[in-house]
Amino acid sequence: MLKAVVRGGAPVLLWRAALVAALLCGVGLLPWLSRTDPALTVLKARSAERAPTPEVLDAIRAQLGLDAGPLKLLGDWFGGLLHGDAGRSWISGAEVTPSVLQALGVSLLLMGGSLAVAVITAGVVCARTLRLGAGRRLDGRRSAGTGSALLSTLPDFLTASVLAAVVGVQLGWLPALGWYGPQWMVLPALSLGLPAGALLGRMLDDLLPGAFAEQWALAAAARGVPGRSIARQAVRRCVPGLLPNFGLFVVGLTGGAVAVEQVFDIPGLGRLTLQAAVAQDLPVLQAGTLALVLLAAIAGGVARLTAGLLIGPALRDGALSSLHRPTPPRTTTLPLLYGGLLLAVVGLGLARDPLRLDTTARLQSPSWTHPFGTDGLGRDVLARVGHGALSTLALALAVSATALVLGVLLGLLPRVSGPLVDTVNSVPPVLAALLVTGVAGSGPSTPALAVTAVAWAPLAAHTSALLQQERATTHLTATRGLGAGPLQLLRHELLPAVLPPVVRHALLRLPGVALALAALGFLGLGAQPPSPEWGLLLSENQPYAERAPWAVLAPATALALLGAVAVTGGGGVRWPRRVRRRGAGGSESVAGPGEEAAERKAAGEPVAASSAEAAQLTPTDEAPPAGPVDSVDRGAWTAAAGAASAGRRTGSAGAGDPLNTYGAPGAPTAPASPGPSARPAGGVRPDV
């Protein structure tokens, strides 16, 4: 055990410590990276009316020790941290540790309520799949995603503003501002939990059909196990693949809830770090970042430990079944429908002038002249939505594609990407944008770099979790036993199982990427008015949400349509598993591996067992089949016989168990047939 810790745990721990130290050093050097005078920024934060004379700035530098240089400040802060002292705020002069701990407690409480809402929302999203799976009526059903896509594209600040204005102010059911008790937590928790739960529910709904199709579920149904028990175990089977992203949501809902905390006036950690980043209050910013990094490490470790406990010894022994079966995509018209609506809106908007001002037509309701109404300056909302689609969609697609490539590549290296994902995810979006700006400078590519720097982390965590389970599957063990090398396993077994769900996950996050790009306009890093980007349209018209809701609903609906197109179109993402065959007359056609095998068997040629077939072989006799069997087929039989023998030795499937042969009680035995692909009786386990 000590050797395993030294070889495996120590390098990862050192890598994590190096990443945390680099992040804290980057935060401590933020004023110098961004080429700003920290004394001037602190003066503006303390008193905006006071004139920045050289004498005043010199006094601030002497008080804070800025003349000693950034390295001396970093050394002093790290030295005090070793003694439990995080310094004093440059703005208020108060001790940093109590204020950060108080803000962290508020954010953790808000995070707990948001996670409760997210779990309930995810259950509602997956309810239909669970009901159909429990009743064995899930065959061929495509995973639902339209409703969850619409819900997951809701911007948290827009949801918070609507809930505060309608539920809190107009109806008066719940308090809209402040943080004084449990009832003040309901509206913020709904604002954060609904989009997060929709995203998690959609990812879980994508995995459930594979769990209900596994042999244990089929055998349990054949034995008469209640459908509720099967559905509960199916959820348990799928949850480990989502726990890393669940851990990311924990940190994101703690430090990334800046907009919601601003709307509801909540003294949380996200709001504290935002104020510290804007004012360049380095001790507070460093302490808040360190708290988020520690929370990310704890959440990631708990998620991985829980995943191992839920899966059990099967993860170690390579006894899992693949949740991602190669199923042919089904034809659907939903992407065409949603895409046609989005193109129609964009086309109608492109024919109008997005910059024409008409102060006499401010905040007009929708009409024939202005189908989407007008905004606070009298500009046509339809025109602004149409013209903003070009830049918004193009940049969002480019960033999503880059994040997908980075996420998959780094997800294939879990020891490298695990600590990196936790560290990157702990950085609030505002701080990430400021760090990227300090390194790369302000320019047209800065928003894309800032969003890409954090957008790959959830995809890498998803890839690592799915890859870990896929490596422990029986069909991969059988394929490895047949002599397949690492590259062959990656190309033909791992990527076909892991890549499609990760691509669907990336498509589900596409509207969020578009919003994140536009949200950087508040920092002066992204698009600025009068640009018609959709995120800017939401932020500009947010103050008029109660008086002119159409000005906000139009760009929100466009984002929802984008999410619906991405999710419904992404539902058909599958790994191509086709080979070319020579038909009559020399013409070529495409056939699946099953058709090719059937033709070879009909012609009397020896057929090699595929990896999935080798994993499903459960012979009742450990002797290989008699007759002329090719070497690959005999190797598959030997590997399956060894697995069956190990199962009998551990008592997992006895010889008298009626499920040992076919997985259904009372199933007839298959007669052996002579020929090149002969098998002994009960040698092959057919689909139930």
XYZ file of C-alpha atoms in Angstrom:
688
model
C 0.000 0.000 0.000
C 2.865 2.368 0.850
C 4.444 1.713 -2.549
C 1.153 2.417 -4.280
C 0.824 5.721 -2.414
C 4.380 6.728 -3.236
C 4.128 5.762 -6.895
C 0.601 6.944 -7.612
C -0.501 9.409 -4.952
C 2.655 11.432 -4.348
C 3.128 12.706 -7.943
C -0.540 13.674 -8.175
C -0.330 15.475 -4.840
C 2.778 17.367 -5.934
C 1.133 18.276 -9.245
C -1.930 19.570 -7.395
C 0.212 21.610 -4.994
C 2.154 23.123 -7.906
C -1.084 24.116 -9.646
C -2.490 25.735 -6.498
C 0.750 27.633 -5.913
C 0.804 28.838 -9.529
C -2.817 29.997 -9.298
C -2.251 31.891 -6.047
C 0.888 33.487 -7.472
C -1.049 34.546 -10.565
C -3.718 36.105 -8.368
C -1.054 37.881 -6.307
C 0.532 39.282 -9.459
C -2.783 40.361 -10.999
C -2.173 44.151 -10.818
C 1.252 43.806 -12.373
C 0.028 41.362 -15.036
C -2.769 43.728 -16.026
C -0.346 46.681 -15.998
C -2.438 48.746 -13.602
C -1.397 50.745 -10.575
C -2.729 48.909 -7.484
C -2.455 52.095 -5.421
C -4.805 53.924 -7.789
C -7.284 51.033 -7.819
C -7.289 50.815 -4.026
C -7.814 54.574 -3.766
C -10.842 54.433 -6.059
C -12.279 51.552 -4.031
C -11.752 53.408 -0.755
C -12.980 56.829 -1.876
C -13.986 57.485 -5.463
C -14.244 61.267 -4.859
C -10.689 61.739 -3.586
C -8.211 63.120 -6.089
C -5.352 60.719 -6.959
C -2.486 63.069 -6.225
C 1.093 61.735 -6.148
C 1.272 62.307 -2.377
C -1.875 60.267 -1.743
C -0.714 57.415 -3.992
C 2.724 57.357 -2.329
C 1.074 57.134 1.079
C -1.003 54.139 -0.041
C 2.077 52.421 -1.482
C 3.956 52.913 1.766
C 1.001 51.653 3.817
C 0.550 48.476 1.759
C 4.257 47.856 1.116
C 3.885 48.050 -2.651
C 7.315 49.623 -3.063
C 8.932 46.344 -1.969
C 7.633 44.634 -5.112
C 5.180 41.814 -5.830
C 7.556 38.993 -4.866
C 8.026 40.407 -1.374
C 4.250 40.739 -0.979
C 3.742 37.148 -2.103
C 6.391 35.857 0.280
C 4.896 37.736 3.218
C 1.396 36.459 2.436
C 2.492 32.824 2.118
C 4.553 33.142 5.294
C 1.590 34.469 7.237
C -0.633 31.767 5.786
C 1.584 29.091 7.328
C 0.721 30.599 10.728
C -3.005 30.842 9.971
C -2.939 34.546 9.097
C -4.325 35.499 5.662
C -3.513 39.187 6.136
C -5.710 42.256 6.252
C -7.927 43.753 3.597
C -6.364 46.562 1.596
C -9.722 48.326 1.444
C -11.258 48.022 4.911
C -8.244 47.034 6.988
C -10.183 44.165 8.618
C -8.789 40.660 9.031
C -9.327 38.526 5.963
C -9.893 35.101 7.513
C -13.141 35.840 9.409
C -14.758 37.605 6.451
C -13.827 34.813 4.022
C -15.092 32.105 6.382
C -18.362 33.962 6.921
C -18.885 34.402 3.171
C -17.966 30.749 2.597
C -20.598 29.629 5.103
C -23.279 31.665 3.323
C -22.251 30.265 -0.072
C -22.204 26.691 1.236
C -25.715 27.098 2.601
C -26.909 28.510 -0.713
C -25.093 25.713 -2.534
C -26.865 23.081 -0.418
C -30.280 24.502 -1.273
C -29.357 24.784 -4.952
C -28.176 21.168 -5.062
C -31.463 20.036 -3.510
C -33.349 21.881 -6.267
C -30.972 20.446 -8.882
C -31.514 16.852 -7.689
C -35.305 17.276 -7.769
C -35.126 18.842 -11.239
C -32.901 16.031 -12.523
C -35.400 13.497 -11.169
C -38.229 15.202 -13.034
C -36.204 15.221 -16.263
C -35.453 11.471 -15.969
C -38.886 10.423 -14.650
C -40.267 9.243 -17.997
C -37.163 7.213 -18.842
C -37.205 5.577 -15.404
C -40.894 4.730 -15.721
C -40.504 3.207 -19.171
C -37.340 1.352 -18.188
C -38.965 -0.107 -15.090
C -41.822 -1.373 -17.259
C -39.459 -2.828 -19.932
C -40.909 -0.425 -22.517
C -37.755 1.502 -23.330
C -36.765 -0.270 -26.554
C -35.825 2.158 -29.294
C -36.880 5.268 -27.393
C -34.699 8.278 -27.964
C -33.580 10.127 -24.833
C -35.658 13.197 -24.170
C -33.830 16.480 -24.244
C -35.905 19.347 -25.598
C -37.496 20.390 -22.316
C -34.279 19.992 -20.359
C -32.389 21.917 -23.042
C -34.804 24.822 -22.774
C -34.487 24.794 -18.998
C -30.702 24.500 -18.972
C -30.312 27.523 -21.263
C -32.006 29.858 -18.781
C -29.418 32.437 -17.656
C -29.174 32.433 -13.885
C -29.212 36.235 -13.646
C -32.328 36.405 -15.836
C -34.096 33.731 -13.769
C -33.068 35.535 -10.590
C -34.370 38.877 -11.873
C -37.716 37.425 -12.960
C -38.226 35.523 -9.701
C -37.270 38.556 -7.617
C -39.568 40.890 -9.581
C -42.587 38.582 -9.920
C -42.535 36.295 -6.871
C -40.781 38.640 -4.500
C -42.120 42.090 -5.430
C -45.403 41.710 -7.308
C -46.827 38.663 -5.524
C -44.970 39.139 -2.258
C -44.792 35.423 -1.545
C -41.098 35.321 -0.664
C -38.485 37.982 0.212
C -36.555 39.279 -2.767
C -33.503 40.866 -1.097
C -31.226 40.026 1.796
C -30.067 36.955 3.680
C -31.721 36.601 7.061
C -33.215 33.104 7.205
C -34.281 29.994 5.281
C -37.095 31.721 3.393
C -34.572 34.133 1.852
C -32.814 31.119 0.311
C -35.717 29.791 -1.796
C -35.575 32.140 -4.785
C -31.753 32.117 -5.136
C -31.710 28.315 -4.850
C -34.313 28.061 -7.611
C -32.333 30.434 -9.826
C -29.166 28.334 -9.493
C -30.643 24.854 -9.174
C -33.051 24.763 -12.110
C -30.448 25.120 -14.931
C -27.930 22.881 -13.135
C -30.536 20.189 -12.492
C -31.703 20.266 -16.102
C -28.145 19.738 -17.318
C -27.442 16.906 -14.858
C -30.814 15.302 -15.614
C -30.134 15.370 -19.341
C -26.754 13.689 -18.840
C -28.302 11.029 -16.588
C -31.138 10.464 -19.044
C -28.519 9.820 -21.725
C -26.990 6.956 -19.699
C -30.116 5.257 -18.349
C -31.104 3.310 -21.522
C -27.715 1.595 -21.510
C -28.148 0.579 -17.862
C -31.615 -0.874 -18.471
C -30.198 -2.913 -21.383
C -27.474 -4.598 -19.307
C -27.693 -8.297 -18.530
C -28.299 -7.830 -14.806
C -31.407 -5.718 -15.564
C -32.704 -8.280 -18.046
C -32.081 -11.137 -15.625
C -33.742 -9.241 -12.760
C -36.814 -8.582 -14.879
C -36.942 -12.255 -15.882
C -36.816 -13.280 -12.219
C -39.736 -10.996 -11.396
C -37.842 -8.274 -9.505
C -40.081 -5.180 -9.136
C -39.504 -2.461 -11.686
C -38.878 0.153 -9.010
C -35.926 -1.829 -7.687
C -34.493 -2.193 -11.185
C -34.907 1.543 -11.814
C -33.219 2.357 -8.512
C -30.253 0.131 -9.353
C -30.081 1.633 -12.862
C -29.706 5.085 -11.333
C -27.001 3.736 -9.040
C -25.257 2.238 -12.074
C -25.238 5.575 -13.939
C -24.503 8.003 -11.117
C -20.733 7.239 -10.853
C -20.192 8.552 -14.378
C -21.798 11.869 -13.383
C -20.267 12.367 -9.942
C -17.169 14.255 -11.202
C -19.430 16.798 -12.908
C -21.575 16.879 -9.774
C -18.452 17.855 -7.851
C -17.794 20.612 -10.379
C -21.319 21.922 -9.839
C -20.637 22.067 -6.097
C -17.738 24.455 -6.618
C -19.460 26.352 -9.427
C -22.534 26.999 -7.303
C -20.307 28.240 -4.464
C -17.889 30.627 -6.166
C -19.624 31.127 -9.507
C -22.980 32.367 -8.200
C -21.864 35.980 -8.592
C -24.842 37.231 -10.600
C -27.439 35.627 -8.327
C -25.707 36.937 -5.212
C -25.692 40.414 -6.735
C -29.383 40.313 -7.654
C -30.537 39.062 -4.242
C -27.897 40.996 -2.248
C -26.368 37.850 -0.709
C -23.008 38.248 1.106
C -21.512 35.106 -0.411
C -18.021 34.105 -1.455
C -18.633 34.705 -5.158
C -19.683 38.293 -4.554
C -16.762 38.807 -2.163
C -14.200 37.582 -4.701
C -15.779 39.705 -7.441
C -15.526 42.856 -5.338
C -11.961 41.965 -4.365
C -10.975 41.320 -7.993
C -12.425 44.622 -9.192
C -10.816 46.571 -6.326
C -7.588 44.502 -6.531
C -7.810 43.705 -2.827
C -5.193 40.968 -3.117
C -5.300 39.448 0.402
C -9.069 38.929 0.209
C -8.858 37.667 -3.370
C -6.070 35.208 -2.561
C -7.831 33.879 0.537
C -11.134 33.476 -1.314
C -9.407 31.682 -4.186
C -7.611 29.365 -1.745
C -10.925 28.514 -0.058
C -12.457 27.626 -3.433
C -9.425 25.507 -4.387
C -9.639 23.542 -1.143
C -13.380 23.081 -1.641
C -12.761 21.845 -5.196
C -10.163 19.330 -3.990
C -12.489 18.040 -1.264
C -15.486 17.837 -3.614
C -13.429 16.038 -6.270
C -12.018 13.548 -3.780
C -15.442 12.808 -2.287
C -16.918 12.377 -5.778
C -14.233 9.884 -6.807
C -14.506 7.977 -3.523
C -18.286 7.796 -3.791
C -18.058 6.593 -7.381
C -15.720 3.788 -6.316
C -18.034 2.765 -3.484
C -21.111 2.732 -5.730
C -19.461 0.609 -8.411
C -17.767 -1.722 -5.950
C -15.199 -4.420 -6.789
C -16.386 -4.575 -10.410
C -14.291 -1.489 -11.186
C -11.172 -3.245 -9.922
C -11.922 -6.666 -11.371
C -12.991 -5.491 -14.847
C -16.488 -6.930 -14.526
C -18.588 -3.980 -15.745
C -20.763 -3.857 -18.835
C -20.602 -0.954 -21.242
C -23.357 1.629 -20.835
C -22.773 2.925 -24.371
C -23.970 0.353 -26.867
C -23.626 1.038 -30.589
C -27.201 1.875 -31.560
C -28.129 3.291 -34.958
C -29.337 6.896 -34.939
C -33.041 7.448 -35.447
C -34.416 9.895 -37.957
C -36.094 12.886 -36.337
C -37.418 16.178 -37.631
C -37.042 18.113 -34.379
C -33.590 19.578 -35.204
C -34.925 20.716 -38.576
C -37.969 22.259 -36.936
C -36.039 24.175 -34.282
C -33.293 25.079 -36.729
C -35.859 26.360 -39.221
C -37.446 28.576 -36.572
C -34.063 29.952 -35.555
C -33.061 30.611 -39.175
C -36.386 32.325 -39.832
C -35.861 34.670 -36.878
C -32.306 35.434 -37.944
C -33.298 35.970 -41.579
C -36.112 38.385 -40.717
C -33.835 40.275 -38.355
C -31.025 40.648 -40.896
C -33.357 42.627 -43.171
C -33.731 45.336 -40.498
C -31.423 48.011 -39.085
C -30.214 47.056 -35.575
C -28.774 50.508 -34.738
C -31.649 52.803 -35.731
C -32.798 54.834 -32.718
C -36.357 56.046 -32.215
C -36.824 57.612 -28.796
C -40.533 58.082 -29.470
C -40.988 54.305 -29.744
C -39.234 53.222 -26.527
C -40.324 49.875 -25.015
C -43.176 49.353 -27.462
C -44.981 46.035 -27.293
C -44.787 43.587 -30.249
C -46.663 44.735 -33.346
C -46.583 44.298 -37.125
C -43.996 47.077 -37.356
C -41.830 45.607 -34.590
C -42.681 41.873 -34.224
C -40.450 41.529 -31.127
C -41.085 45.037 -29.796
C -38.459 47.701 -29.079
C -35.857 48.178 -26.344
C -35.131 51.080 -24.003
C -33.695 53.198 -26.839
C -36.414 52.435 -29.370
C -34.317 49.973 -31.386
C -36.001 47.018 -33.066
C -35.407 43.901 -30.948
C -35.903 41.527 -33.898
C -33.177 43.324 -35.846
C -30.772 43.156 -32.940
C -31.453 39.444 -32.368
C -30.897 38.677 -36.056
C -27.663 40.640 -36.415
C -26.318 39.369 -33.105
C -26.762 35.751 -34.146
C -23.817 35.807 -36.562
C -21.112 36.786 -34.085
C -22.697 34.943 -31.146
C -23.117 31.592 -32.884
C -19.803 31.636 -34.754
C -17.719 32.416 -31.687
C -19.697 30.042 -29.459
C -19.253 27.161 -31.917
C -15.517 27.805 -32.211
C -15.046 27.935 -28.437
C -17.198 24.823 -27.883
C -15.245 22.852 -30.487
C -11.916 23.888 -28.960
C -13.128 23.050 -25.458
C -14.340 19.646 -26.678
C -10.967 18.761 -28.198
C -9.074 19.916 -25.102
C -11.504 18.158 -22.775
C -11.250 14.818 -24.569
C -7.462 14.928 -24.906
C -6.909 15.877 -21.276
C -9.633 13.492 -20.120
C -7.630 10.625 -21.602
C -4.881 11.504 -19.082
C -6.764 11.471 -15.762
C -3.696 11.768 -13.537
C -2.772 15.003 -15.282
C -6.234 16.426 -15.831
C -7.806 15.509 -12.466
C -5.972 18.094 -10.313
C -6.017 20.543 -13.229
C -9.799 20.270 -13.548
C -10.302 20.892 -9.826
C -7.999 23.916 -9.899
C -9.467 25.487 -13.030
C -13.038 24.920 -11.879
C -12.333 26.677 -8.571
C -11.509 29.949 -10.349
C -14.545 32.268 -10.580
C -15.330 33.303 -14.176
C -14.578 36.957 -13.467
C -11.159 36.127 -12.039
C -10.388 33.806 -14.953
C -11.195 36.606 -17.395
C -8.963 39.038 -15.519
C -6.067 36.565 -15.429
C -6.368 35.808 -19.132
C -6.515 39.520 -19.901
C -3.408 40.135 -17.825
C -1.469 37.453 -19.692
C -2.835 37.829 -23.240
C -3.899 41.465 -23.141
C -7.184 43.025 -24.126
C -8.252 42.272 -27.681
C -10.919 40.645 -29.839
C -9.689 37.146 -28.973
C -9.621 37.707 -25.202
C -13.228 36.620 -24.513
C -12.735 33.394 -26.470
C -9.499 32.609 -24.616
C -11.064 33.362 -21.242
C -14.089 31.128 -21.795
C -12.056 28.343 -23.400
C -9.708 28.377 -20.396
C -12.531 27.093 -18.159
C -15.023 25.511 -20.599
C -12.974 22.345 -21.161
C -12.979 21.282 -17.483
C -16.485 19.683 -17.302
C -15.852 17.808 -20.559
C -12.516 16.486 -19.308
C -14.108 15.322 -16.047
C -16.882 13.577 -17.985
C -14.363 11.901 -20.299
C -12.224 10.645 -17.397
C -15.218 9.222 -15.532
C -16.574 7.368 -18.562
C -13.103 6.157 -19.532
C -12.477 4.714 -16.085
C -15.668 2.659 -16.243
C -15.147 1.598 -19.855
C -11.678 0.278 -19.054
C -13.262 -2.014 -16.452
C -15.743 -3.634 -18.847
C -15.713 -7.324 -19.675
C -15.614 -6.826 -23.433
C -12.442 -4.749 -23.097
C -10.866 -7.473 -20.961
C -11.745 -10.047 -23.611
C -10.393 -7.867 -26.418
C -7.161 -7.312 -24.524
C -6.891 -11.060 -23.979
C -7.172 -11.573 -27.730
C -3.973 -9.582 -28.224
C -5.280 -6.081 -28.968
C -2.781 -3.298 -28.333
C -3.382 0.045 -26.585
C -3.967 1.991 -29.803
C -6.405 -0.590 -31.099
C -8.300 -0.556 -27.809
C -8.453 3.226 -27.872
C -9.610 3.430 -31.478
C -12.082 0.549 -31.605
C -13.325 0.197 -28.020
C -12.770 3.232 -25.787
C -13.397 6.195 -28.096
C -16.590 4.716 -29.625
C -18.021 4.403 -26.106
C -16.767 7.657 -24.584
C -16.779 10.229 -27.375
C -20.501 10.310 -28.349
C -21.843 11.131 -24.853
C -19.122 13.744 -24.337
C -20.021 15.374 -27.668
C -23.665 15.467 -26.621
C -22.568 17.031 -23.327
C -20.614 19.710 -25.225
C -23.631 20.483 -27.398
C -25.787 20.842 -24.303
C -23.370 23.480 -22.973
C -23.308 25.458 -26.236
C -25.886 28.108 -25.165
C -24.051 28.566 -21.856
C -20.837 29.229 -23.763
C -22.616 31.893 -25.815
C -23.832 33.545 -22.612
C -20.403 33.392 -20.976
C -18.821 35.097 -23.973
C -21.292 37.953 -23.887
C -21.132 38.309 -20.090
C -17.471 39.382 -20.358
C -18.694 42.626 -21.907
C -19.317 43.871 -18.383
C -15.545 43.752 -17.762
C -14.660 45.576 -20.955
C -13.238 42.357 -22.411
C -15.973 41.289 -24.804
C -18.553 42.956 -26.981
C -19.527 46.477 -25.990
C -22.648 48.521 -26.782
C -24.071 49.025 -29.321
C -23.101 45.461 -30.320
C -26.213 43.265 -30.713
C -24.748 40.139 -29.078
C -27.437 38.091 -27.362
C -25.858 38.205 -23.932
C -25.597 41.978 -24.108
C -29.226 42.161 -25.192
C -30.188 40.245 -22.049
C -28.111 42.432 -19.769
C -29.176 45.715 -21.378
C -32.882 44.894 -21.221
C -32.813 43.236 -17.798
C -33.831 46.470 -15.970
C -36.973 46.570 -18.136
C -37.946 42.915 -17.570
C -41.009 43.869 -15.539
C -42.170 46.715 -17.782
C -41.184 45.281 -21.188
C -40.645 41.507 -20.827
C -40.540 41.003 -24.597
C -37.160 42.750 -24.778
C -35.702 40.002 -22.587
C -37.775 37.073 -23.821
C -36.662 37.513 -27.445
C -32.911 36.837 -26.932
C -33.737 34.253 -24.251
C -35.983 32.410 -26.727
C -33.237 32.530 -29.351
C -30.821 30.943 -26.859
C -33.441 28.330 -25.996
C -33.873 27.481 -29.693
C -30.094 27.178 -30.009
C -30.050 24.753 -27.084
C -32.939 22.750 -28.542
C -31.156 22.450 -31.904
C -27.924 21.370 -30.216
C -29.550 18.766 -27.963
C -31.967 17.220 -30.456
C -29.299 17.151 -33.145
C -26.711 15.820 -30.698
C -29.003 12.946 -29.705
C -28.081 11.283 -32.987
C -24.318 11.479 -32.397
C -22.997 7.940 -32.749
C -19.622 6.410 -33.519
C -19.583 5.012 -37.065
C -19.270 1.224 -37.043
C -19.508 0.323 -40.705
C -17.402 -1.572 -43.199
C -17.510 -1.694 -46.971
C -18.489 -4.842 -48.817
C -18.511 -5.806 -52.464
C -22.000 -6.409 -53.767
C -23.318 -7.981 -56.942
C -21.916 -6.505 -60.122
C -18.903 -5.075 -58.362
C -20.839 -2.273 -56.650
C -19.861 -1.274 -53.141
C -22.300 -0.830 -50.296
C -22.032 -0.169 -46.605
C -22.864 -2.917 -44.155
C -22.617 -3.203 -40.414
C -20.426 -5.794 -38.744
C -23.438 -7.967 -37.966
C -24.408 -8.200 -41.647
C -20.846 -9.004 -42.674
C -20.629 -11.788 -40.072
C -23.946 -13.254 -41.215
C -22.751 -13.388 -44.814
C -19.496 -15.091 -43.838
C -21.330 -17.675 -41.743
C -23.729 -18.371 -44.593
C -20.752 -18.931 -46.889
C -19.197 -21.386 -44.431
C -16.228 -19.168 -43.619
C -14.769 -18.992 -40.096
C -15.944 -15.915 -38.228
C -13.926 -14.311 -35.415
C -15.873 -13.433 -32.336
C -16.144 -9.724 -31.696
C -15.217 -8.216 -28.382
C -18.852 -7.882 -27.352
C -19.517 -11.538 -28.260
C -16.448 -12.654 -26.373
C -17.643 -10.764 -23.313
C -21.046 -12.467 -23.483
C -19.710 -16.023 -23.766
C -20.634 -17.977 -20.629
C -19.749 -21.615 -21.287
C -20.908 -24.323 -18.954
C -17.804 -26.385 -19.767
C -14.293 -24.937 -19.676
C -13.180 -27.054 -22.630
C -12.961 -25.219 -25.964
C -15.481 -26.148 -28.636
C -14.752 -29.055 -30.863
C -14.366 -28.601 -34.572
C -12.357 -26.334 -36.845
C -12.450 -23.020 -35.004
C -10.124 -20.164 -35.965
C -7.508 -18.914 -33.488
C -9.319 -15.714 -32.540
C -12.535 -17.627 -31.885
C -10.710 -20.187 -29.716
C -8.978 -17.382 -27.792
C -12.321 -15.719 -27.091
C -13.710 -19.029 -25.841
C -10.700 -19.566 -23.572
C -10.976 -16.059 -22.063
C -14.697 -16.490 -21.456
C -14.151 -19.920 -19.951
C -11.629 -18.506 -17.507
C -14.080 -15.785 -16.469
C -16.851 -18.347 -15.970
C -14.543 -20.582 -13.968
C -13.548 -17.652 -11.731
C -17.213 -16.838 -11.243
C -17.954 -20.441 -10.147
C -15.022 -20.393 -7.719
C -16.286 -17.224 -6.051
C -19.853 -18.497 -6.002
C -21.197 -15.714 -8.218
C -22.912 -18.115 -10.616
C -23.205 -21.756 -9.629
C -23.564 -24.624 -12.023
C -27.121 -25.224 -10.884
C -28.163 -21.611 -11.305
C -30.662 -21.337 -14.147
C -29.258 -17.868 -14.942
C -25.777 -19.285 -15.488
C -26.497 -20.105 -19.120
C -28.982 -17.642 -20.518
C -29.969 -15.135 -17.833
C -33.613 -16.276 -17.695
C -35.051 -19.084 -15.564
C -36.275 -22.066 -17.496
C -34.635 -20.995 -20.760
C -33.976 -23.858 -23.179
C -30.463 -24.897 -24.022
C -29.110 -24.149 -27.456
C -28.209 -27.265 -29.457
C -24.722 -27.539 -30.808
C -24.472 -27.360 -34.564
C -21.551 -28.798 -36.505
C -19.547 -26.599 -38.793
C -16.768 -24.103 -38.702
C -18.439 -21.917 -36.034
C -19.729 -24.774 -33.833
C -20.369 -24.211 -30.142
C -21.180 -26.632 -27.334
C -24.611 -26.613 -25.796
C -25.243 -23.457 -23.837
C -22.053 -21.918 -25.138
C -23.380 -18.579 -26.333
C -25.580 -16.296 -24.317
C -28.174 -14.758 -26.638
C -29.942 -11.459 -26.133
C -32.897 -11.841 -23.799
